[in-house]
Amino acid sequence: MVKRAKTQQQQNKEATDLKETWIQRAIEIYHQEQQLPKPRSQEKICQQAETECFQLTKKVVKLPSSTLDRRVKGGRSHKEGHKGQRWLNDEEIEAVLQDIILNAQCSFPSTHRRIKEHVDKIAHARHGNIFPETRVGKDWTHRFMSNNNNRISAYWSKPLDQSRVRAVNPATKVQYFKMLKEDIEGNGDNDVIPSELQYGVDESGFQKGVGQKERVFGALGQKIQHQQRSGDRENITVIVTICGDGTSTAPAVIFKGEGFQASWNQNNPLNVL
């Protein structure tokens, strides 16, 4: 398993969380000191919390006495302050996340621009004129994705034909597998279909003159390395078949032509039909 390096944002968040944990510890020590006849100074209390942090975590954290003084007087943490300044509350964030997930399941995945437009409408409806005319910042959606990476992730999109989209829906799937199960198990007077008589077939189309992008080498200093292709747009269909018992038949390749050419059967290690 490859362990991914933490991003700078993740490192900053961990450092902020660590500091907040030990500020809370310093506040706890401060209140304990107030019960003593001669309480120690806030600077000494912060030094004790820093020492305890290093002993337990082996990490150095700096706790200014001014921060402790502000917090014991009722000041909020930076995290709490930022939470109060957020354009979306927790319920609105959940609504945006659900919208992103649902759109992706329907094959309409959201882009950064689409998410920003959605957030702008929600925030403007709640904040009104307080919401800036420029709406959320340029990097807002990137931070949103990072903060919610346990729910959503980024991908490269792949095209999907509308005909396939219409066929891929819960009702169609349930009905298809219900009918398939009935046929296999023998519905009515029909016989049971054993696994050795069950076959699955699929086909893929390829164009002869359209090559795939691949890693190539050339002279130093070239930005683009062109690779010649025939330009032939003739379509070739490949059909593969596998049996329910795990065996398979030789694949079949369909070329355009009126007659069989002997060259098609040369260099054919798979005995393609």
C-alpha positions as protocol buffer text, in pm:
chain_id: "A"
residue {
  index: 1
  type: MET
  ca { x: 0 y: 0 z: 0 }
}
residue {
  index: 2
  type: VAL
  ca { x: 135 y: 343 z: -98 }
}
residue {
  index: 3
  type: LYS
  ca { x: 99 y: 603 z: 175 }
}
residue {
  index: 4
  type: ARG
  ca { x: 11 y: 941 z: 31 }
}
residue {
  index: 5
  type: ALA
  ca { x: 191 y: 1250 z: 156 }
}
residue {
  index: 6
  type: LYS
  ca { x: -23 y: 1493 z: 349 }
}
residue {
  index: 7
  type: THR
  ca { x: -109 y: 1819 z: 177 }
}
residue {
  index: 8
  type: GLN
  ca { x: -6 y: 2151 z: 326 }
}
residue {
  index: 9
  type: GLN
  ca { x: -367 y: 2221 z: 413 }
}
residue {
  index: 10
  type: GLN
  ca { x: -396 y: 1893 z: 603 }
}
residue {
  index: 11
  type: GLN
  ca { x: -74 y: 1967 z: 790 }
}
residue {
  index: 12
  type: ASN
  ca { x: -200 y: 2315 z: 882 }
}
residue {
  index: 13
  type: LYS
  ca { x: -528 y: 2173 z: 1008 }
}
residue {
  index: 14
  type: GLU
  ca { x: -352 y: 1915 z: 1224 }
}
residue {
  index: 15
  type: ALA
  ca { x: -126 y: 2185 z: 1369 }
}
residue {
  index: 16
  type: THR
  ca { x: -427 y: 2406 z: 1444 }
}
residue {
  index: 17
  type: ASP
  ca { x: -616 y: 2119 z: 1610 }
}
residue {
  index: 18
  type: LEU
  ca { x: -310 y: 2028 z: 1818 }
}
residue {
  index: 19
  type: LYS
  ca { x: -266 y: 2386 z: 1937 }
}
residue {
  index: 20
  type: GLU
  ca { x: -635 y: 2413 z: 2027 }
}
residue {
  index: 21
  type: THR
  ca { x: -614 y: 2091 z: 2231 }
}
residue {
  index: 22
  type: TRP
  ca { x: -331 y: 2227 z: 2445 }
}
residue {
  index: 23
  type: ILE
  ca { x: -485 y: 2572 z: 2477 }
}
residue {
  index: 24
  type: GLN
  ca { x: -781 y: 2393 z: 2633 }
}
residue {
  index: 25
  type: ARG
  ca { x: -535 y: 2216 z: 2865 }
}
residue {
  index: 26
  type: ALA
  ca { x: -381 y: 2554 z: 2959 }
}
residue {
  index: 27
  type: ILE
  ca { x: -729 y: 2692 z: 3036 }
}
residue {
  index: 28
  type: GLU
  ca { x: -794 y: 2389 z: 3259 }
}
residue {
  index: 29
  type: ILE
  ca { x: -467 y: 2447 z: 3447 }
}
residue {
  index: 30
  type: TYR
  ca { x: -550 y: 2818 z: 3482 }
}
residue {
  index: 31
  type: HIS
  ca { x: -881 y: 2746 z: 3655 }
}
residue {
  index: 32
  type: GLN
  ca { x: -709 y: 2499 z: 3884 }
}
residue {
  index: 33
  type: GLU
  ca { x: -450 y: 2763 z: 3975 }
}
residue {
  index: 34
  type: GLN
  ca { x: -721 y: 3009 z: 4067 }
}
residue {
  index: 35
  type: GLN
  ca { x: -815 y: 2783 z: 4358 }
}
residue {
  index: 36
  type: LEU
  ca { x: -466 y: 2818 z: 4506 }
}
residue {
  index: 37
  type: PRO
  ca { x: -352 y: 3097 z: 4744 }
}
residue {
  index: 38
  type: LYS
  ca { x: -77 y: 3207 z: 4503 }
}
residue {
  index: 39
  type: PRO
  ca { x: -168 y: 3109 z: 4143 }
}
residue {
  index: 40
  type: ARG
  ca { x: 110 y: 3102 z: 3889 }
}
residue {
  index: 41
  type: SER
  ca { x: 133 y: 3350 z: 3606 }
}
residue {
  index: 42
  type: GLN
  ca { x: -31 y: 3277 z: 3272 }
}
residue {
  index: 43
  type: GLU
  ca { x: 313 y: 3251 z: 3114 }
}
residue {
  index: 44
  type: LYS
  ca { x: 413 y: 2970 z: 3355 }
}
residue {
  index: 45
  type: ILE
  ca { x: 84 y: 2792 z: 3287 }
}
residue {
  index: 46
  type: CYS
  ca { x: 146 y: 2804 z: 2911 }
}
residue {
  index: 47
  type: GLN
  ca { x: 497 y: 2666 z: 2963 }
}
residue {
  index: 48
  type: GLN
  ca { x: 356 y: 2372 z: 3159 }
}
residue {
  index: 49
  type: ALA
  ca { x: 105 y: 2294 z: 2883 }
}
residue {
  index: 50
  type: GLU
  ca { x: 381 y: 2314 z: 2620 }
}
residue {
  index: 51
  type: THR
  ca { x: 595 y: 2071 z: 2823 }
}
residue {
  index: 52
  type: GLU
  ca { x: 309 y: 1823 z: 2865 }
}
residue {
  index: 53
  type: CYS
  ca { x: 236 y: 1840 z: 2492 }
}
residue {
  index: 54
  type: PHE
  ca { x: 595 y: 1756 z: 2400 }
}
residue {
  index: 55
  type: GLN
  ca { x: 611 y: 1471 z: 2651 }
}
residue {
  index: 56
  type: LEU
  ca { x: 296 y: 1309 z: 2512 }
}
residue {
  index: 57
  type: THR
  ca { x: 317 y: 1389 z: 2140 }
}
residue {
  index: 58
  type: LYS
  ca { x: 687 y: 1469 z: 2080 }
}
residue {
  index: 59
  type: LYS
  ca { x: 565 y: 1780 z: 1903 }
}
residue {
  index: 60
  type: VAL
  ca { x: 649 y: 2140 z: 1989 }
}
residue {
  index: 61
  type: VAL
  ca { x: 357 y: 2380 z: 2023 }
}
residue {
  index: 62
  type: LYS
  ca { x: 382 y: 2746 z: 2124 }
}
residue {
  index: 63
  type: LEU
  ca { x: 108 y: 2884 z: 2349 }
}
residue {
  index: 64
  type: PRO
  ca { x: 132 y: 3264 z: 2393 }
}
residue {
  index: 65
  type: SER
  ca { x: 14 y: 3391 z: 2730 }
}
residue {
  index: 66
  type: SER
  ca { x: -187 y: 3656 z: 2543 }
}
residue {
  index: 67
  type: THR
  ca { x: -393 y: 3379 z: 2381 }
}
residue {
  index: 68
  type: LEU
  ca { x: -461 y: 3220 z: 2718 }
}
residue {
  index: 69
  type: ASP
  ca { x: -560 y: 3559 z: 2863 }
}
residue {
  index: 70
  type: ARG
  ca { x: -804 y: 3623 z: 2577 }
}
residue {
  index: 71
  type: ARG
  ca { x: -960 y: 3280 z: 2601 }
}
residue {
  index: 72
  type: VAL
  ca { x: -1016 y: 3281 z: 2978 }
}
residue {
  index: 73
  type: LYS
  ca { x: -1191 y: 3617 z: 2935 }
}
residue {
  index: 74
  type: GLY
  ca { x: -1443 y: 3459 z: 2699 }
}
residue {
  index: 75
  type: GLY
  ca { x: -1268 y: 3497 z: 2366 }
}
residue {
  index: 76
  type: ARG
  ca { x: -1343 y: 3246 z: 2091 }
}
residue {
  index: 77
  type: SER
  ca { x: -1095 y: 3019 z: 1916 }
}
residue {
  index: 78
  type: HIS
  ca { x: -1002 y: 3088 z: 1555 }
}
residue {
  index: 79
  type: LYS
  ca { x: -1200 y: 2781 z: 1450 }
}
residue {
  index: 80
  type: GLU
  ca { x: -1510 y: 2906 z: 1631 }
}
residue {
  index: 81
  type: GLY
  ca { x: -1460 y: 3251 z: 1483 }
}
residue {
  index: 82
  type: HIS
  ca { x: -1433 y: 3114 z: 1131 }
}
residue {
  index: 83
  type: LYS
  ca { x: -1738 y: 2897 z: 1189 }
}
residue {
  index: 84
  type: GLY
  ca { x: -1939 y: 3208 z: 1270 }
}
residue {
  index: 85
  type: GLN
  ca { x: -1818 y: 3370 z: 946 }
}
residue {
  index: 86
  type: ARG
  ca { x: -1901 y: 3076 z: 720 }
}
residue {
  index: 87
  type: TRP
  ca { x: -2135 y: 3147 z: 433 }
}
residue {
  index: 88
  type: LEU
  ca { x: -2304 y: 2807 z: 478 }
}
residue {
  index: 89
  type: ASN
  ca { x: -2427 y: 2650 z: 798 }
}
residue {
  index: 90
  type: ASP
  ca { x: -2403 y: 2276 z: 867 }
}
residue {
  index: 91
  type: GLU
  ca { x: -2746 y: 2200 z: 717 }
}
residue {
  index: 92
  type: GLU
  ca { x: -2665 y: 2391 z: 398 }
}
residue {
  index: 93
  type: ILE
  ca { x: -2329 y: 2218 z: 364 }
}
residue {
  index: 94
  type: GLU
  ca { x: -2503 y: 1882 z: 393 }
}
residue {
  index: 95
  type: ALA
  ca { x: -2754 y: 1989 z: 124 }
}
residue {
  index: 96
  type: VAL
  ca { x: -2469 y: 2082 z: -113 }
}
residue {
  index: 97
  type: LEU
  ca { x: -2295 y: 1749 z: -46 }
}
residue {
  index: 98
  type: GLN
  ca { x: -2615 y: 1554 z: -112 }
}
residue {
  index: 99
  type: ASP
  ca { x: -2668 y: 1748 z: -435 }
}
residue {
  index: 100
  type: ILE
  ca { x: -2314 y: 1666 z: -554 }
}
residue {
  index: 101
  type: ILE
  ca { x: -2354 y: 1296 z: -473 }
}
residue {
  index: 102
  type: LEU
  ca { x: -2700 y: 1271 z: -632 }
}
residue {
  index: 103
  type: ASN
  ca { x: -2592 y: 1448 z: -952 }
}
residue {
  index: 104
  type: ALA
  ca { x: -2295 y: 1213 z: -987 }
}
residue {
  index: 105
  type: GLN
  ca { x: -2521 y: 908 z: -943 }
}
residue {
  index: 106
  type: CYS
  ca { x: -2742 y: 1043 z: -1224 }
}
residue {
  index: 107
  type: SER
  ca { x: -2437 y: 1086 z: -1453 }
}
residue {
  index: 108
  type: PHE
  ca { x: -2441 y: 1466 z: -1424 }
}
residue {
  index: 109
  type: PRO
  ca { x: -2135 y: 1516 z: -1198 }
}
residue {
  index: 110
  type: SER
  ca { x: -2086 y: 1866 z: -1063 }
}
residue {
  index: 111
  type: THR
  ca { x: -1796 y: 2085 z: -1172 }
}
residue {
  index: 112
  type: HIS
  ca { x: -1627 y: 2354 z: -962 }
}
residue {
  index: 113
  type: ARG
  ca { x: -1833 y: 2614 z: -1147 }
}
residue {
  index: 114
  type: ARG
  ca { x: -2161 y: 2431 z: -1083 }
}
residue {
  index: 115
  type: ILE
  ca { x: -2085 y: 2392 z: -710 }
}
residue {
  index: 116
  type: LYS
  ca { x: -1994 y: 2762 z: -684 }
}
residue {
  index: 117
  type: GLU
  ca { x: -2321 y: 2867 z: -852 }
}
residue {
  index: 118
  type: HIS
  ca { x: -2519 y: 2646 z: -613 }
}
residue {
  index: 119
  type: VAL
  ca { x: -2341 y: 2784 z: -306 }
}
residue {
  index: 120
  type: ASP
  ca { x: -2378 y: 3144 z: -428 }
}
residue {
  index: 121
  type: LYS
  ca { x: -2756 y: 3105 z: -454 }
}
residue {
  index: 122
  type: ILE
  ca { x: -2789 y: 2952 z: -107 }
}
residue {
  index: 123
  type: ALA
  ca { x: -2559 y: 3205 z: 62 }
}
residue {
  index: 124
  type: HIS
  ca { x: -2715 y: 3504 z: -112 }
}
residue {
  index: 125
  type: ALA
  ca { x: -3065 y: 3391 z: -14 }
}
residue {
  index: 126
  type: ARG
  ca { x: -2969 y: 3378 z: 354 }
}
residue {
  index: 127
  type: HIS
  ca { x: -2722 y: 3667 z: 386 }
}
residue {
  index: 128
  type: GLY
  ca { x: -2876 y: 3910 z: 139 }
}
residue {
  index: 129
  type: ASN
  ca { x: -2675 y: 4231 z: 87 }
}
residue {
  index: 130
  type: ILE
  ca { x: -2410 y: 4115 z: 334 }
}
residue {
  index: 131
  type: PHE
  ca { x: -2302 y: 3855 z: 82 }
}
residue {
  index: 132
  type: PRO
  ca { x: -2035 y: 4016 z: -145 }
}
residue {
  index: 133
  type: GLU
  ca { x: -2109 y: 4082 z: -511 }
}
residue {
  index: 134
  type: THR
  ca { x: -1815 y: 3865 z: -610 }
}
residue {
  index: 135
  type: ARG
  ca { x: -1985 y: 3578 z: -421 }
}
residue {
  index: 136
  type: VAL
  ca { x: -1763 y: 3303 z: -274 }
}
residue {
  index: 137
  type: GLY
  ca { x: -1392 y: 3328 z: -354 }
}
residue {
  index: 138
  type: LYS
  ca { x: -1209 y: 3166 z: -642 }
}
residue {
  index: 139
  type: ASP
  ca { x: -1065 y: 2887 z: -425 }
}
residue {
  index: 140
  type: TRP
  ca { x: -1377 y: 2828 z: -215 }
}
residue {
  index: 141
  type: THR
  ca { x: -1480 y: 2507 z: -392 }
}
residue {
  index: 142
  type: HIS
  ca { x: -1127 y: 2366 z: -365 }
}
residue {
  index: 143
  type: ARG
  ca { x: -1130 y: 2421 z: 12 }
}
residue {
  index: 144
  type: PHE
  ca { x: -1482 y: 2277 z: 29 }
}
residue {
  index: 145
  type: MET
  ca { x: -1366 y: 1961 z: -150 }
}
residue {
  index: 146
  type: SER
  ca { x: -1065 y: 1929 z: 80 }
}
residue {
  index: 147
  type: ASN
  ca { x: -1271 y: 1980 z: 397 }
}
residue {
  index: 148
  type: ASN
  ca { x: -1518 y: 1712 z: 286 }
}
residue {
  index: 149
  type: ASN
  ca { x: -1280 y: 1461 z: 129 }
}
residue {
  index: 150
  type: ASN
  ca { x: -1436 y: 1188 z: 344 }
}
residue {
  index: 151
  type: ARG
  ca { x: -1759 y: 1228 z: 144 }
}
residue {
  index: 152
  type: ILE
  ca { x: -1665 y: 1344 z: -206 }
}
residue {
  index: 153
  type: SER
  ca { x: -1366 y: 1318 z: -437 }
}
residue {
  index: 154
  type: ALA
  ca { x: -1247 y: 1450 z: -775 }
}
residue {
  index: 155
  type: TYR
  ca { x: -1238 y: 1232 z: -1090 }
}
residue {
  index: 156
  type: TRP
  ca { x: -1177 y: 1259 z: -1463 }
}
residue {
  index: 157
  type: SER
  ca { x: -1516 y: 1231 z: -1631 }
}
residue {
  index: 158
  type: LYS
  ca { x: -1590 y: 971 z: -1897 }
}
residue {
  index: 159
  type: PRO
  ca { x: -1859 y: 1012 z: -2165 }
}
residue {
  index: 160
  type: LEU
  ca { x: -2176 y: 801 z: -2138 }
}
residue {
  index: 161
  type: ASP
  ca { x: -2432 y: 777 z: -2420 }
}
residue {
  index: 162
  type: GLN
  ca { x: -2786 y: 886 z: -2338 }
}
residue {
  index: 163
  type: SER
  ca { x: -2921 y: 549 z: -2451 }
}
residue {
  index: 164
  type: ARG
  ca { x: -2708 y: 381 z: -2183 }
}
residue {
  index: 165
  type: VAL
  ca { x: -2813 y: 640 z: -1925 }
}
residue {
  index: 166
  type: ARG
  ca { x: -3181 y: 570 z: -1986 }
}
residue {
  index: 167
  type: ALA
  ca { x: -3120 y: 197 z: -1947 }
}
residue {
  index: 168
  type: VAL
  ca { x: -2923 y: 234 z: -1624 }
}
residue {
  index: 169
  type: ASN
  ca { x: -3186 y: 305 z: -1360 }
}
residue {
  index: 170
  type: PRO
  ca { x: -3299 y: 116 z: -1048 }
}
residue {
  index: 171
  type: ALA
  ca { x: -3638 y: 8 z: -1186 }
}
residue {
  index: 172
  type: THR
  ca { x: -3490 y: -135 z: -1506 }
}
residue {
  index: 173
  type: LYS
  ca { x: -3214 y: -320 z: -1320 }
}
residue {
  index: 174
  type: VAL
  ca { x: -3451 y: -479 z: -1069 }
}
residue {
  index: 175
  type: GLN
  ca { x: -3693 y: -594 z: -1339 }
}
residue {
  index: 176
  type: TYR
  ca { x: -3411 y: -729 z: -1560 }
}
residue {
  index: 177
  type: PHE
  ca { x: -3251 y: -942 z: -1288 }
}
residue {
  index: 178
  type: LYS
  ca { x: -3592 y: -1061 z: -1171 }
}
residue {
  index: 179
  type: MET
  ca { x: -3671 y: -1191 z: -1520 }
}
residue {
  index: 180
  type: LEU
  ca { x: -3323 y: -1338 z: -1555 }
}
residue {
  index: 181
  type: LYS
  ca { x: -3354 y: -1524 z: -1224 }
}
residue {
  index: 182
  type: GLU
  ca { x: -3692 y: -1666 z: -1322 }
}
residue {
  index: 183
  type: ASP
  ca { x: -3556 y: -1791 z: -1654 }
}
residue {
  index: 184
  type: ILE
  ca { x: -3249 y: -1953 z: -1498 }
}
residue {
  index: 185
  type: GLU
  ca { x: -3441 y: -2121 z: -1216 }
}
residue {
  index: 186
  type: GLY
  ca { x: -3713 y: -2241 z: -1452 }
}
residue {
  index: 187
  type: ASN
  ca { x: -4027 y: -2033 z: -1463 }
}
residue {
  index: 188
  type: GLY
  ca { x: -4347 y: -2232 z: -1509 }
}
residue {
  index: 189
  type: ASP
  ca { x: -4294 y: -2523 z: -1749 }
}
residue {
  index: 190
  type: ASN
  ca { x: -3942 y: -2406 z: -1849 }
}
residue {
  index: 191
  type: ASP
  ca { x: -3643 y: -2618 z: -1753 }
}
residue {
  index: 192
  type: VAL
  ca { x: -3366 y: -2498 z: -1523 }
}
residue {
  index: 193
  type: ILE
  ca { x: -3070 y: -2356 z: -1716 }
}
residue {
  index: 194
  type: PRO
  ca { x: -2744 y: -2503 z: -1577 }
}
residue {
  index: 195
  type: SER
  ca { x: -2432 y: -2286 z: -1555 }
}
residue {
  index: 196
  type: GLU
  ca { x: -2261 y: -2469 z: -1844 }
}
residue {
  index: 197
  type: LEU
  ca { x: -2541 y: -2344 z: -2071 }
}
residue {
  index: 198
  type: GLN
  ca { x: -2531 y: -1984 z: -1955 }
}
residue {
  index: 199
  type: TYR
  ca { x: -2331 y: -1747 z: -2174 }
}
residue {
  index: 200
  type: GLY
  ca { x: -2255 y: -1378 z: -2149 }
}
residue {
  index: 201
  type: VAL
  ca { x: -2163 y: -1180 z: -2460 }
}
residue {
  index: 202
  type: ASP
  ca { x: -2024 y: -829 z: -2502 }
}
residue {
  index: 203
  type: GLU
  ca { x: -1889 y: -631 z: -2792 }
}
residue {
  index: 204
  type: SER
  ca { x: -1659 y: -334 z: -2842 }
}
residue {
  index: 205
  type: GLY
  ca { x: -1596 y: -119 z: -3147 }
}
residue {
  index: 206
  type: PHE
  ca { x: -1257 y: 8 z: -3264 }
}
residue {
  index: 207
  type: GLN
  ca { x: -1149 y: 236 z: -3547 }
}
residue {
  index: 208
  type: LYS
  ca { x: -841 y: 122 z: -3738 }
}
residue {
  index: 209
  type: GLY
  ca { x: -690 y: 464 z: -3801 }
}
residue {
  index: 210
  type: VAL
  ca { x: -746 y: 614 z: -3458 }
}
residue {
  index: 211
  type: GLY
  ca { x: -463 y: 535 z: -3220 }
}
residue {
  index: 212
  type: GLN
  ca { x: -451 y: 566 z: -2845 }
}
residue {
  index: 213
  type: LYS
  ca { x: -223 y: 814 z: -2671 }
}
residue {
  index: 214
  type: GLU
  ca { x: 91 y: 642 z: -2546 }
}
residue {
  index: 215
  type: ARG
  ca { x: 425 y: 725 z: -2389 }
}
residue {
  index: 216
  type: VAL
  ca { x: 687 y: 782 z: -2663 }
}
residue {
  index: 217
  type: PHE
  ca { x: 1041 y: 920 z: -2687 }
}
residue {
  index: 218
  type: GLY
  ca { x: 1213 y: 1170 z: -2917 }
}
residue {
  index: 219
  type: ALA
  ca { x: 1477 y: 1442 z: -2933 }
}
residue {
  index: 220
  type: LEU
  ca { x: 1515 y: 1674 z: -2633 }
}
residue {
  index: 221
  type: GLY
  ca { x: 1335 y: 2007 z: -2652 }
}
residue {
  index: 222
  type: GLN
  ca { x: 1024 y: 1900 z: -2843 }
}
residue {
  index: 223
  type: LYS
  ca { x: 693 y: 1990 z: -2680 }
}
residue {
  index: 224
  type: ILE
  ca { x: 480 y: 1763 z: -2900 }
}
residue {
  index: 225
  type: GLN
  ca { x: 577 y: 1432 z: -3056 }
}
residue {
  index: 226
  type: HIS
  ca { x: 338 y: 1344 z: -3340 }
}
residue {
  index: 227
  type: GLN
  ca { x: 276 y: 980 z: -3429 }
}
residue {
  index: 228
  type: GLN
  ca { x: 154 y: 893 z: -3777 }
}
residue {
  index: 229
  type: ARG
  ca { x: -172 y: 704 z: -3821 }
}
residue {
  index: 230
  type: SER
  ca { x: -335 y: 567 z: -4131 }
}
residue {
  index: 231
  type: GLY
  ca { x: -638 y: 795 z: -4096 }
}
residue {
  index: 232
  type: ASP
  ca { x: -865 y: 502 z: -4182 }
}
residue {
  index: 233
  type: ARG
  ca { x: -1194 y: 537 z: -3990 }
}
residue {
  index: 234
  type: GLU
  ca { x: -1317 y: 186 z: -4066 }
}
residue {
  index: 235
  type: ASN
  ca { x: -1488 y: 33 z: -3765 }
}
residue {
  index: 236
  type: ILE
  ca { x: -1395 y: -312 z: -3632 }
}
residue {
  index: 237
  type: THR
  ca { x: -1617 y: -501 z: -3387 }
}
residue {
  index: 238
  type: VAL
  ca { x: -1477 y: -750 z: -3135 }
}
residue {
  index: 239
  type: ILE
  ca { x: -1716 y: -993 z: -2965 }
}
residue {
  index: 240
  type: VAL
  ca { x: -1619 y: -1190 z: -2653 }
}
residue {
  index: 241
  type: THR
  ca { x: -1818 y: -1473 z: -2493 }
}
residue {
  index: 242
  type: ILE
  ca { x: -1777 y: -1636 z: -2152 }
}
residue {
  index: 243
  type: CYS
  ca { x: -1970 y: -1927 z: -2003 }
}
residue {
  index: 244
  type: GLY
  ca { x: -2128 y: -1942 z: -1658 }
}
residue {
  index: 245
  type: ASP
  ca { x: -1899 y: -2232 z: -1563 }
}
residue {
  index: 246
  type: GLY
  ca { x: -1590 y: -2014 z: -1619 }
}
residue {
  index: 247
  type: THR
  ca { x: -1491 y: -2134 z: -1966 }
}
residue {
  index: 248
  type: SER
  ca { x: -1482 y: -1908 z: -2269 }
}
residue {
  index: 249
  type: THR
  ca { x: -1490 y: -1929 z: -2646 }
}
residue {
  index: 250
  type: ALA
  ca { x: -1245 y: -1766 z: -2884 }
}
residue {
  index: 251
  type: PRO
  ca { x: -1324 y: -1400 z: -2948 }
}
residue {
  index: 252
  type: ALA
  ca { x: -1479 y: -1301 z: -3281 }
}
residue {
  index: 253
  type: VAL
  ca { x: -1360 y: -1003 z: -3484 }
}
residue {
  index: 254
  type: ILE
  ca { x: -1587 y: -854 z: -3752 }
}
residue {
  index: 255
  type: PHE
  ca { x: -1418 y: -658 z: -4032 }
}
residue {
  index: 256
  type: LYS
  ca { x: -1581 y: -466 z: -4309 }
}
residue {
  index: 257
  type: GLY
  ca { x: -1575 y: -676 z: -4624 }
}
residue {
  index: 258
  type: GLU
  ca { x: -1771 y: -909 z: -4845 }
}
residue {
  index: 259
  type: GLY
  ca { x: -1534 y: -1203 z: -4829 }
}
residue {
  index: 260
  type: PHE
  ca { x: -1285 y: -1359 z: -4590 }
}
residue {
  index: 261
  type: GLN
  ca { x: -923 y: -1263 z: -4640 }
}
residue {
  index: 262
  type: ALA
  ca { x: -649 y: -1512 z: -4554 }
}
residue {
  index: 263
  type: SER
  ca { x: -435 y: -1237 z: -4399 }
}
residue {
  index: 264
  type: TRP
  ca { x: -694 y: -1194 z: -4125 }
}
residue {
  index: 265
  type: ASN
  ca { x: -603 y: -1535 z: -3985 }
}
residue {
  index: 266
  type: GLN
  ca { x: -226 y: -1472 z: -3972 }
}
residue {
  index: 267
  type: ASN
  ca { x: -48 y: -1396 z: -3642 }
}
residue {
  index: 268
  type: ASN
  ca { x: -354 y: -1514 z: -3455 }
}
residue {
  index: 269
  type: PRO
  ca { x: -240 y: -1667 z: -3121 }
}
residue {
  index: 270
  type: LEU
  ca { x: -592 y: -1649 z: -2971 }
}
residue {
  index: 271
  type: ASN
  ca { x: -748 y: -1832 z: -3267 }
}
residue {
  index: 272
  type: VAL
  ca { x: -989 y: -1543 z: -3317 }
}
residue {
  index: 273
  type: LEU
  ca { x: -1282 y: -1630 z: -3540 }
}
